[in-house]
mmCIF file of N, CA, C and O in Angstrom:
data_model
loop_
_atom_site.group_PDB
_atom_site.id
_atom_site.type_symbol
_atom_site.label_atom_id
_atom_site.label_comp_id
_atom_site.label_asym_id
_atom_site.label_seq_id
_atom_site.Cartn_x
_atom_site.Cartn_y
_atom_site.Cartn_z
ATOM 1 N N UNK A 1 -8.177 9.945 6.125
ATOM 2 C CA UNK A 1 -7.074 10.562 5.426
ATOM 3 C C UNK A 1 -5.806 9.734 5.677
ATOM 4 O O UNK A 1 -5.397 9.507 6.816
ATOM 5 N N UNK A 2 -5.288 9.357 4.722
ATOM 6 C CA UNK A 2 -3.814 8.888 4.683
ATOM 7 C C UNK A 2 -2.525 9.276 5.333
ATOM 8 O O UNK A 2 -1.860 10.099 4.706
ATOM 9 N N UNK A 3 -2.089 8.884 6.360
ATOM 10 C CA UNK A 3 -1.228 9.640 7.328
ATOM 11 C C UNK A 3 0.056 9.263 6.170
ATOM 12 O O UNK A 3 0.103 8.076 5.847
ATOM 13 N N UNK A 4 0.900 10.025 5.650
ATOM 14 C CA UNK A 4 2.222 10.050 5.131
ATOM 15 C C UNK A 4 3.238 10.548 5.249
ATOM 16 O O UNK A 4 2.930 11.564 5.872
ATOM 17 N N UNK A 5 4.681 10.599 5.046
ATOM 18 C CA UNK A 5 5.727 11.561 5.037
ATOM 19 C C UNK A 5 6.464 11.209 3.813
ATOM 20 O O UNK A 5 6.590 10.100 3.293
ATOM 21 N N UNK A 6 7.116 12.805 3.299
ATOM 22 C CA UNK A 6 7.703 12.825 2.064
ATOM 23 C C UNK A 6 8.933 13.284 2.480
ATOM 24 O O UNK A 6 8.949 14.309 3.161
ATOM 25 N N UNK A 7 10.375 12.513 2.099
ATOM 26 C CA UNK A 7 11.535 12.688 2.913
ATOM 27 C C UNK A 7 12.413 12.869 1.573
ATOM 28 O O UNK A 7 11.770 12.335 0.669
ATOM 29 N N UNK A 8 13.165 13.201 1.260
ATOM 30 C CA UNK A 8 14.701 13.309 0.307
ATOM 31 C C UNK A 8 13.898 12.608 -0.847
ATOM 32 O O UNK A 8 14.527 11.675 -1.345
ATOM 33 N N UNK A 9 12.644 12.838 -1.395
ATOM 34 C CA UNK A 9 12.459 12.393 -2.914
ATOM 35 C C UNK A 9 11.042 10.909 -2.388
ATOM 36 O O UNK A 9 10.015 10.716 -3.039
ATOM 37 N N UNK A 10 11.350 10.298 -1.409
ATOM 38 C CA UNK A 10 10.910 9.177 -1.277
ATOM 39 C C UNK A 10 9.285 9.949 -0.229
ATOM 40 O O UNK A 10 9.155 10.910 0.529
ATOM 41 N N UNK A 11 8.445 8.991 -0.707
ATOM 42 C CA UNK A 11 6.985 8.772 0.300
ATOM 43 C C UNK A 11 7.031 7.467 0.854
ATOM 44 O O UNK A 11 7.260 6.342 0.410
ATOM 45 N N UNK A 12 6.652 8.108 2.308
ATOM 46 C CA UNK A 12 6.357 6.693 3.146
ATOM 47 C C UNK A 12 5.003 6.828 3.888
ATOM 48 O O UNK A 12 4.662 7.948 4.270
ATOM 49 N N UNK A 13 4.444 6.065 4.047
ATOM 50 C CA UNK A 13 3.166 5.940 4.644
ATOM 51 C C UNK A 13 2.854 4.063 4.911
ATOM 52 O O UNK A 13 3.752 3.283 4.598
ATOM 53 N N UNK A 14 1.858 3.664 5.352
ATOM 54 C CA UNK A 14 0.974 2.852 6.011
ATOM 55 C C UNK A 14 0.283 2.071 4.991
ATOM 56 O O UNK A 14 -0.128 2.674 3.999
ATOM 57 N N UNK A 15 0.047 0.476 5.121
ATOM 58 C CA UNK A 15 -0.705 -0.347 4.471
ATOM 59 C C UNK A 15 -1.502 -1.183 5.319
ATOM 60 O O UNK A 15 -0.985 -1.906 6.170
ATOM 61 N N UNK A 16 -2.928 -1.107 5.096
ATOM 62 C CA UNK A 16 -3.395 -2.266 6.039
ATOM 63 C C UNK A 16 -3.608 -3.420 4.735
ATOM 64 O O UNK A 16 -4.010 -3.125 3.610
ATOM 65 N N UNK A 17 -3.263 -4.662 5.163
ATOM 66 C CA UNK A 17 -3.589 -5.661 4.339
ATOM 67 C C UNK A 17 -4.638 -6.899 4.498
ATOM 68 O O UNK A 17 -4.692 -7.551 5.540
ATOM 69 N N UNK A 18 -5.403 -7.141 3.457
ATOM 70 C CA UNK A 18 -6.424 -8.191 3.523
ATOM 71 C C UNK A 18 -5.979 -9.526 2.854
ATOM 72 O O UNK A 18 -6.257 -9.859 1.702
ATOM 73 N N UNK A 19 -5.269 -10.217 3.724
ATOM 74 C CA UNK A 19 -4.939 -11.628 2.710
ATOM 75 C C UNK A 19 -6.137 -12.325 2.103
ATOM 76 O O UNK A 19 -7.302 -12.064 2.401
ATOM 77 N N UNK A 20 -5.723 -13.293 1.169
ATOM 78 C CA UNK A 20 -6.957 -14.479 0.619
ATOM 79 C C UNK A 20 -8.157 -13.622 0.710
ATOM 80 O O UNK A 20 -9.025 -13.898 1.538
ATOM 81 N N UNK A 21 -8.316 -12.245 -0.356
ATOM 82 C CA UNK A 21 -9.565 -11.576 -0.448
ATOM 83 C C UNK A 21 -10.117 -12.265 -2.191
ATOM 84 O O UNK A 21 -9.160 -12.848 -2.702
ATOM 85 N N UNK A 22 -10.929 -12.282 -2.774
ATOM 86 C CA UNK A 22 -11.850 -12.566 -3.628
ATOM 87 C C UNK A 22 -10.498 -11.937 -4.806
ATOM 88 O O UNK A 22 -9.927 -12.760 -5.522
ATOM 89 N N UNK A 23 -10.223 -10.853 -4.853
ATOM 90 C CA UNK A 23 -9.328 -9.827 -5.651
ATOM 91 C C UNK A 23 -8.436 -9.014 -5.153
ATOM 92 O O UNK A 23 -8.518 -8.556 -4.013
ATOM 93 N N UNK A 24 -7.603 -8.789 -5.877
ATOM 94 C CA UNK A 24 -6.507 -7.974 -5.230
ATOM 95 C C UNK A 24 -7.008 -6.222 -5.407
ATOM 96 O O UNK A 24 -7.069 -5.856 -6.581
ATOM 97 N N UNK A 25 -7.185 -5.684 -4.870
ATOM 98 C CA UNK A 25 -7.595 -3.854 -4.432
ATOM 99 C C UNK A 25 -7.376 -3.390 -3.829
ATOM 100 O O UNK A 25 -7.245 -3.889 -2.711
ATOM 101 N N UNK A 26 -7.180 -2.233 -4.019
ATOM 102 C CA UNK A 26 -7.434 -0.543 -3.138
ATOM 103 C C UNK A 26 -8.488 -0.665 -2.945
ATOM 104 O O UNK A 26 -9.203 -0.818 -3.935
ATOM 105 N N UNK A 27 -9.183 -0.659 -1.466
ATOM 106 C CA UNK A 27 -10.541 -0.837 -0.944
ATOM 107 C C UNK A 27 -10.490 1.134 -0.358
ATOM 108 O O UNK A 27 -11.531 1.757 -0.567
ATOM 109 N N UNK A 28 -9.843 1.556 0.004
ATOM 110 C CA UNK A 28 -10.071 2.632 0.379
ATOM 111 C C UNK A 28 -8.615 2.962 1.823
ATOM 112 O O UNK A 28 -7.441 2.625 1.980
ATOM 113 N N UNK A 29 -9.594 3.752 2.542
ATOM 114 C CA UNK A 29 -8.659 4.053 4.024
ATOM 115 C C UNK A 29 -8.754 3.676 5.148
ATOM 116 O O UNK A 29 -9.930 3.335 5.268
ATOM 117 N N UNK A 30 -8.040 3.458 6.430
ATOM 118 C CA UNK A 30 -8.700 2.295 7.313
ATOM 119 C C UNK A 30 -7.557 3.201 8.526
ATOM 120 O O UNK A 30 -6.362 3.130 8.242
ATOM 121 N N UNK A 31 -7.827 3.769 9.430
ATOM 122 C CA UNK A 31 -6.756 4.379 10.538
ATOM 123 C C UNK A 31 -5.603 4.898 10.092
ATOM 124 O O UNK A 31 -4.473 4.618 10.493
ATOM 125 N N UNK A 32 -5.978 5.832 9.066
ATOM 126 C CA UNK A 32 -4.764 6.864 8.476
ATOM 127 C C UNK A 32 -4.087 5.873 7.849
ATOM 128 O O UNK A 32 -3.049 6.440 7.507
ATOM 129 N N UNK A 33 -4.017 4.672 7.458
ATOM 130 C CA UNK A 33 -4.080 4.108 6.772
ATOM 131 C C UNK A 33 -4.251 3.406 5.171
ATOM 132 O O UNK A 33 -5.427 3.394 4.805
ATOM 133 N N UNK A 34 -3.324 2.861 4.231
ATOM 134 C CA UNK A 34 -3.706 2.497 2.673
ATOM 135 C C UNK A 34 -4.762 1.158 3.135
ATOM 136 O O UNK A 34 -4.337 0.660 4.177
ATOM 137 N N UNK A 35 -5.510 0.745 2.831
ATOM 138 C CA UNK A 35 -6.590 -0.488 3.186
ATOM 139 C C UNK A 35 -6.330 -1.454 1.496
ATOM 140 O O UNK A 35 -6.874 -0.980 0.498
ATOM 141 N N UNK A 36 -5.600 -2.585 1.381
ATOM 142 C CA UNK A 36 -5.699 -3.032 0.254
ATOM 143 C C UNK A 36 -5.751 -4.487 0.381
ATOM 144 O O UNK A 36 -4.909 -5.084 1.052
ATOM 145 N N UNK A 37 -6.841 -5.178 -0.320
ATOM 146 C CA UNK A 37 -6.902 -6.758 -0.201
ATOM 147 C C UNK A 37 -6.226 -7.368 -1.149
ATOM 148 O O UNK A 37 -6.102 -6.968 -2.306
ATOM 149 N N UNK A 38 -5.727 -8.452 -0.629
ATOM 150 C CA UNK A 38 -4.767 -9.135 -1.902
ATOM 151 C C UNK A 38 -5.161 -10.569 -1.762
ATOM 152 O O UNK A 38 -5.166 -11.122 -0.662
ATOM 153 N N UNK A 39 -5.600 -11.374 -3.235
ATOM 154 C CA UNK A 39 -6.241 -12.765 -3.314
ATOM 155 C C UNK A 39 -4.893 -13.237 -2.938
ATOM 156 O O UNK A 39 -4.999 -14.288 -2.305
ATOM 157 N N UNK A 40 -3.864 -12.925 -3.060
ATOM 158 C CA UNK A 40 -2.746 -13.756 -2.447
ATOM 159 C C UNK A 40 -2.586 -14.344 -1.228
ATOM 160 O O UNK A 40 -2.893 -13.521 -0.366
ATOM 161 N N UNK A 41 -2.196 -15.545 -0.676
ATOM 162 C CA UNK A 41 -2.363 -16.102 0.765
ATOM 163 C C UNK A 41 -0.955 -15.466 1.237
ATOM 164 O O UNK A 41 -0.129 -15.098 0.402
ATOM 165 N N UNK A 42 -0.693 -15.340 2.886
ATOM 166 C CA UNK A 42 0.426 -14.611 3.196
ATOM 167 C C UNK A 42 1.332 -15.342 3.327
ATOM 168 O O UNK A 42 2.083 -15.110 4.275
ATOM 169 N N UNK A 43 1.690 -16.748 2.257
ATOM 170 C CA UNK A 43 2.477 -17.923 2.335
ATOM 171 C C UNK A 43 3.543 -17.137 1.562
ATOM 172 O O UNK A 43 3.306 -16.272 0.718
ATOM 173 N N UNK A 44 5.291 -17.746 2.149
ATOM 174 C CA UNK A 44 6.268 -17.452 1.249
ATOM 175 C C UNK A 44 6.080 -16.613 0.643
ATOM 176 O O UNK A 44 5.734 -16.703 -0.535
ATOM 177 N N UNK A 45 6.319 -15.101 1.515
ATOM 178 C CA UNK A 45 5.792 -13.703 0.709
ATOM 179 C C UNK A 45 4.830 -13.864 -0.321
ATOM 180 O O UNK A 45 4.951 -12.807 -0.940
ATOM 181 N N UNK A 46 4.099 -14.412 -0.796
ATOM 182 C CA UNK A 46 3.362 -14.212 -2.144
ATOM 183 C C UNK A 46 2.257 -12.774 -1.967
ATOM 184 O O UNK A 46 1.902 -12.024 -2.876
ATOM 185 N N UNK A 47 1.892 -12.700 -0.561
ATOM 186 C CA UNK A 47 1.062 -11.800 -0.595
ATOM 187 C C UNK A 47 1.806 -10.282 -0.861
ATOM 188 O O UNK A 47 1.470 -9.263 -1.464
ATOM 189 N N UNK A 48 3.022 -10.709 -0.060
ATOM 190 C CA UNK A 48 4.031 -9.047 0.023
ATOM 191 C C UNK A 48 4.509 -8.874 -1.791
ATOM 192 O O UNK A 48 4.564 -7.794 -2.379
ATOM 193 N N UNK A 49 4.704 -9.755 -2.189
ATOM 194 C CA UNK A 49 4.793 -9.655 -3.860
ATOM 195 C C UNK A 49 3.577 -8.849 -4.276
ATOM 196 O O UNK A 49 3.621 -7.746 -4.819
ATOM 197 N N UNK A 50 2.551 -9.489 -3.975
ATOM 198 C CA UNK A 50 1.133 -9.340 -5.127
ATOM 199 C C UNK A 50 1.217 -7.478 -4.296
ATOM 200 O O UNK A 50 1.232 -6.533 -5.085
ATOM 201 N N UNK A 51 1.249 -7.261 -3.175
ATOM 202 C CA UNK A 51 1.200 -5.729 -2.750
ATOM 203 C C UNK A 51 1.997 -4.756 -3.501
ATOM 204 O O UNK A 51 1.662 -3.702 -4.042
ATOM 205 N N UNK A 52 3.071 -5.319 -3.415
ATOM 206 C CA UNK A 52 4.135 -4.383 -4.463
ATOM 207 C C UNK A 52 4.048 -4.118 -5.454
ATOM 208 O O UNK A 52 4.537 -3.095 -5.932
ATOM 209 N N UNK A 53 3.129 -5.306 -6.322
ATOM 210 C CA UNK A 53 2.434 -5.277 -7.677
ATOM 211 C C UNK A 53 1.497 -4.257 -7.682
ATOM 212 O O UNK A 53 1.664 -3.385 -8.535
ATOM 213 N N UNK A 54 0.623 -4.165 -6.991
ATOM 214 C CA UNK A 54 -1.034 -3.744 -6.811
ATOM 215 C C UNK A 54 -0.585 -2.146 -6.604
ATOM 216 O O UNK A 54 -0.923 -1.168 -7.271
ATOM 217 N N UNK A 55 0.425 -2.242 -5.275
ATOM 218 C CA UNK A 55 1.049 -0.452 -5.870
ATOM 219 C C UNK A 55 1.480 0.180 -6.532
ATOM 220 O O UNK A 55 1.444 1.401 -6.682
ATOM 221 N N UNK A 56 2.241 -1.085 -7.317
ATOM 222 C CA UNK A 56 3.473 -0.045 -8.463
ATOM 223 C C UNK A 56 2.506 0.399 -9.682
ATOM 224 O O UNK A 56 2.761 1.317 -10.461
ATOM 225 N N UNK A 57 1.293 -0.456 -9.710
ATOM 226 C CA UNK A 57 0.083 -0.565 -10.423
ATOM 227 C C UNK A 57 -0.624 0.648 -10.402
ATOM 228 O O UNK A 57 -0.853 1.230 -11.463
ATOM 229 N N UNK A 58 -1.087 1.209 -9.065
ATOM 230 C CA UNK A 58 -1.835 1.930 -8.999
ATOM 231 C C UNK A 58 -1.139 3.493 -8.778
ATOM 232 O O UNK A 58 -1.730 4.564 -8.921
ATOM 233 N N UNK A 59 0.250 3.295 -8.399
ATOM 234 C CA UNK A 59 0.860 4.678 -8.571
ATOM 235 C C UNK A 59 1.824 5.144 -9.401
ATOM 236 O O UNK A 59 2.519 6.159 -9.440
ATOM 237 N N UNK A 60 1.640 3.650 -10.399
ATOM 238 C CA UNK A 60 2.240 4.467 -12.162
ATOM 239 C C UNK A 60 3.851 4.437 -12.006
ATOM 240 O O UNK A 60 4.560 4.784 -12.951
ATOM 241 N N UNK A 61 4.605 3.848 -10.314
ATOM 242 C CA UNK A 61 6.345 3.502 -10.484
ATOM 243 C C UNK A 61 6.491 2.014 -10.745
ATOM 244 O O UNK A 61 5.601 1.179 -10.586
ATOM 245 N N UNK A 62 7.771 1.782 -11.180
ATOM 246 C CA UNK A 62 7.986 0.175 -11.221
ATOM 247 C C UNK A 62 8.221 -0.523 -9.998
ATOM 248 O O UNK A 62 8.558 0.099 -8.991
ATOM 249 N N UNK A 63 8.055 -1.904 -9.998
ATOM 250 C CA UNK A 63 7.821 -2.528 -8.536
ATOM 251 C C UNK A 63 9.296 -1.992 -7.776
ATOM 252 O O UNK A 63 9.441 -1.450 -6.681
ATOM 253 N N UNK A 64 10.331 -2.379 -8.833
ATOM 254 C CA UNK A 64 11.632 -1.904 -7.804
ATOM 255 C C UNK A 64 11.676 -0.692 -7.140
ATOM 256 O O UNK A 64 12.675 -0.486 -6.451
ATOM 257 N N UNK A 65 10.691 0.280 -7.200
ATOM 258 C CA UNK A 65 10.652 1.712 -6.534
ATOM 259 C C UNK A 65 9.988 1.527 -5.234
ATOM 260 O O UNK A 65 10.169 2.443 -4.431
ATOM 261 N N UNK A 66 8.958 0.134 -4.697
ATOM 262 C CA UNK A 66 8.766 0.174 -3.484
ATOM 263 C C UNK A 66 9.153 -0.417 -2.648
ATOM 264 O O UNK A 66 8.714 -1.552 -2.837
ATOM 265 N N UNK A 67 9.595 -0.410 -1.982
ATOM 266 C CA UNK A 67 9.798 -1.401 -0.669
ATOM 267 C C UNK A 67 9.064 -1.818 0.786
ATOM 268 O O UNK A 67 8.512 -0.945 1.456
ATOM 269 N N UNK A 68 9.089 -2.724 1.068
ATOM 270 C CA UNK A 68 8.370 -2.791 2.279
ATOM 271 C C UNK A 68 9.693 -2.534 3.539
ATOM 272 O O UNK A 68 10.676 -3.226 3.804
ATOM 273 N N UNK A 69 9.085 -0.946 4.255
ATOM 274 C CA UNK A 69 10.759 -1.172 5.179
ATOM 275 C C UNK A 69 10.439 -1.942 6.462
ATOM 276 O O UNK A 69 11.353 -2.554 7.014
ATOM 277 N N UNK A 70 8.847 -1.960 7.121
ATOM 278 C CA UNK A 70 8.524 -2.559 8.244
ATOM 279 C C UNK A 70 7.262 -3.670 8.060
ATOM 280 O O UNK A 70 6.416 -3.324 7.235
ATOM 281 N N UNK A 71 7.092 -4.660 8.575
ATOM 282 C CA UNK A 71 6.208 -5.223 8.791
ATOM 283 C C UNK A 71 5.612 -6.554 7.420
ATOM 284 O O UNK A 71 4.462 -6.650 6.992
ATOM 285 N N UNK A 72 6.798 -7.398 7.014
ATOM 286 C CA UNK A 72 7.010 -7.862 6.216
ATOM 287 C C UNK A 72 5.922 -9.183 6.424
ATOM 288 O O UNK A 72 5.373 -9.609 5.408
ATOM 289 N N UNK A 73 5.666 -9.725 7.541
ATOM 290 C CA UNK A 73 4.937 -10.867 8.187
ATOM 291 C C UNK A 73 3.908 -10.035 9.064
ATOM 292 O O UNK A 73 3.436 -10.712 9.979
ATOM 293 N N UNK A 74 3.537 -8.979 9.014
ATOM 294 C CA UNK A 74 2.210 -8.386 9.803
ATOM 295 C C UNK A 74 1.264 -7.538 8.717
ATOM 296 O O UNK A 74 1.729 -6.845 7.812
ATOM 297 N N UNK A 75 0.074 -7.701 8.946
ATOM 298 C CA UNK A 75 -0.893 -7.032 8.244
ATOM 299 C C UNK A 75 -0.445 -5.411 8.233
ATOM 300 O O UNK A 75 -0.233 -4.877 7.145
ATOM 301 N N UNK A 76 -0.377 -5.026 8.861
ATOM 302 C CA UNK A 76 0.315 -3.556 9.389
ATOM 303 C C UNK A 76 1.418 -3.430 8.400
ATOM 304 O O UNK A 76 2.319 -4.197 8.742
ATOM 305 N N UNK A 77 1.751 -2.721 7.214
ATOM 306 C CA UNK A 77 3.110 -2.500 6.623
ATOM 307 C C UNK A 77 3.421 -1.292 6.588
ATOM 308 O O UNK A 77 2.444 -0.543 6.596
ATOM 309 N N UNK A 78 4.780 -0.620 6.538
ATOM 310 C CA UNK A 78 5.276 0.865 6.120
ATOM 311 C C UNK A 78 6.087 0.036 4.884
ATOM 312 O O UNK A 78 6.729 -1.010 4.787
ATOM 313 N N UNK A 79 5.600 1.312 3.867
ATOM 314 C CA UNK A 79 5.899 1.205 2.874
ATOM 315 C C UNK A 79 6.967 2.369 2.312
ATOM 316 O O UNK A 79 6.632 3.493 2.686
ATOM 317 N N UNK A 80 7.976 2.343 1.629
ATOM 318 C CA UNK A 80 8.401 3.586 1.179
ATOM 319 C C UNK A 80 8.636 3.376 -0.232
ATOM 320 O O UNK A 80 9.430 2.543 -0.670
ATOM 321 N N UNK A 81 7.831 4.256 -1.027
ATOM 322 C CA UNK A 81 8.249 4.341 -2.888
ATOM 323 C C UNK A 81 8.991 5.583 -3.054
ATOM 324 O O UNK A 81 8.500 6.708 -3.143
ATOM 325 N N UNK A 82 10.629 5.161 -3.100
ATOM 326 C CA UNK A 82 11.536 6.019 -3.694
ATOM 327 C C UNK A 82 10.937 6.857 -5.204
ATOM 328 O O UNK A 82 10.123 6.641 -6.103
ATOM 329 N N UNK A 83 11.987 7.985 -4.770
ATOM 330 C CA UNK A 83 11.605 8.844 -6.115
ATOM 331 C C UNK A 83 10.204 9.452 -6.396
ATOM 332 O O UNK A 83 9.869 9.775 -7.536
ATOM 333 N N UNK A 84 9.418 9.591 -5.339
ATOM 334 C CA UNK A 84 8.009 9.579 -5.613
ATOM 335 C C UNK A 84 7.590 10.483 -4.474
ATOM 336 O O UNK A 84 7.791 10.213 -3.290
ATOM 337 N N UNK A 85 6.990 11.580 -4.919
ATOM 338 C CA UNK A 85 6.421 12.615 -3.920
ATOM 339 C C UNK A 85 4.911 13.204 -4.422
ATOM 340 O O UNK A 85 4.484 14.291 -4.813
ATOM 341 N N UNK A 86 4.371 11.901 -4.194
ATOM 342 C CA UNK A 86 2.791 12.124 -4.436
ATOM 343 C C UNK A 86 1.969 12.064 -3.398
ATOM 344 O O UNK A 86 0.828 11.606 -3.466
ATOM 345 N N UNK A 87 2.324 12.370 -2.715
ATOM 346 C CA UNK A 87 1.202 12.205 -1.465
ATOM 347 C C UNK A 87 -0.203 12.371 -2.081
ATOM 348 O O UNK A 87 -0.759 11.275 -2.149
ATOM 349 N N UNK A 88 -0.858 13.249 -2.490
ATOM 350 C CA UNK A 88 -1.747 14.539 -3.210
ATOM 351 C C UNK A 88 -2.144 12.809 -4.103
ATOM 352 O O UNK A 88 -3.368 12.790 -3.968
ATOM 353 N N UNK A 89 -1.823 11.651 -4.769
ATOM 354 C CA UNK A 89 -2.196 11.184 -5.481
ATOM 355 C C UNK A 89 -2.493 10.050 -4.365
ATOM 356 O O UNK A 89 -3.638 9.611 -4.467
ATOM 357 N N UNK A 90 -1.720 9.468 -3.312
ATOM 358 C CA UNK A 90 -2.148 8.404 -2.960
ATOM 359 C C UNK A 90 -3.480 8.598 -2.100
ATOM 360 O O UNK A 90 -4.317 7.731 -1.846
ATOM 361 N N UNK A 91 -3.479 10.210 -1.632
ATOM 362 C CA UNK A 91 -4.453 10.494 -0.786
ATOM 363 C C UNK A 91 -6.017 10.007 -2.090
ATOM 364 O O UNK A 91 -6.977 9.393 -1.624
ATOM 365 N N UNK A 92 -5.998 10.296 -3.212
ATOM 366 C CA UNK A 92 -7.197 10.569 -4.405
ATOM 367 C C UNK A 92 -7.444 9.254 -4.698
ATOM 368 O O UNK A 92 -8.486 8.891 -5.245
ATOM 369 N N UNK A 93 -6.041 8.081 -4.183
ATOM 370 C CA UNK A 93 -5.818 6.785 -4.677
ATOM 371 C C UNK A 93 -6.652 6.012 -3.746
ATOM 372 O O UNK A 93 -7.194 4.997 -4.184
ATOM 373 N N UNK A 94 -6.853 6.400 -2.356
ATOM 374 C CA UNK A 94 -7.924 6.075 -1.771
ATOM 375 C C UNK A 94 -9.175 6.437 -1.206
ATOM 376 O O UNK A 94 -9.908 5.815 -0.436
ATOM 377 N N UNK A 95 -9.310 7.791 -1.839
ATOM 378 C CA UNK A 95 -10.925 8.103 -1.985
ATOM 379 C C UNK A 95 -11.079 7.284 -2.736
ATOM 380 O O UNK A 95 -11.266 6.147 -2.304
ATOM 381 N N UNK A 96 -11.062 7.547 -4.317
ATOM 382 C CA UNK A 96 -11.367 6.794 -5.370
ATOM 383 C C UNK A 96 -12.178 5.598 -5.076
ATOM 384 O O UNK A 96 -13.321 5.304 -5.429
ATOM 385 N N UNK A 97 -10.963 4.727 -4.047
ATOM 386 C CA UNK A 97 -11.241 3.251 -4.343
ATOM 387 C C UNK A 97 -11.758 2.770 -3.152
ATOM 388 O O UNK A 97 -11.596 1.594 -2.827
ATOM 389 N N UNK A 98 -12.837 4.185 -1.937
ATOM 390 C CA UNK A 98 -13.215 4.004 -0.985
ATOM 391 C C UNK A 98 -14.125 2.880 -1.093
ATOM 392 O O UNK A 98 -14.247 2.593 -2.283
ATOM 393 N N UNK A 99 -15.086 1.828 -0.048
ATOM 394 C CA UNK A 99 -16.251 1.988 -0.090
ATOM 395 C C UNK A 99 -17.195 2.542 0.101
ATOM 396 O O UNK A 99 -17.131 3.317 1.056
ATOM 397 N N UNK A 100 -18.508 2.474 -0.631
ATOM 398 C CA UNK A 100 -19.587 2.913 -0.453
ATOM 399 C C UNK A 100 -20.334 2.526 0.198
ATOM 400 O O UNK A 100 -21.425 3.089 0.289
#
């Protein structure tokens, strides 16, 4: 289960990241945790780009709604998407895209 908090409009929760994976995905959940691989290498942010993409993607806001507030150079990220109080969706966002 997705450990999160929903504060003044904004959700924040947890990203684990998979650099230089085959494709960029929602693989599922990983230690209360979002688990998402990104073919991006973690050179000159490209990977923290392609993440912001892959979320704003999969939770329907524009990229400027997320931010990365911690962990910009570590696999480990907190993420917060202003304006957005879906917990209830990111939790479905990684069943969905668990493995089997």
């Amino acid at each position: 289960m997705i450990r999160f908090t929903e504060r003044a409009g904004d959700l924040l929760f947890e990203v684990r990241v998979v650099p230089r994976a085959a494709r960029s995905r929602i693989v599922g959940e990983q230690a209360g945790a979002l688990r998402v691989q990104l073919a991006a290498p973690p050179v000159d942010g490209a990977a923290n780009e392609e993440l912001v993409r892959v979320l704003a993607e999969a939770l329907g806001v524009s990229p400027s709604a997320i931010e990365i507030v911690r962990g910009e150079k570590s696999r480990v990220k907190q993420i917060r998407v202003r304006g957005f109080d879906g917990g209830e969706k990111l939790q479905r966002l990684a069943a969905s895209n668990a493995r089997r």
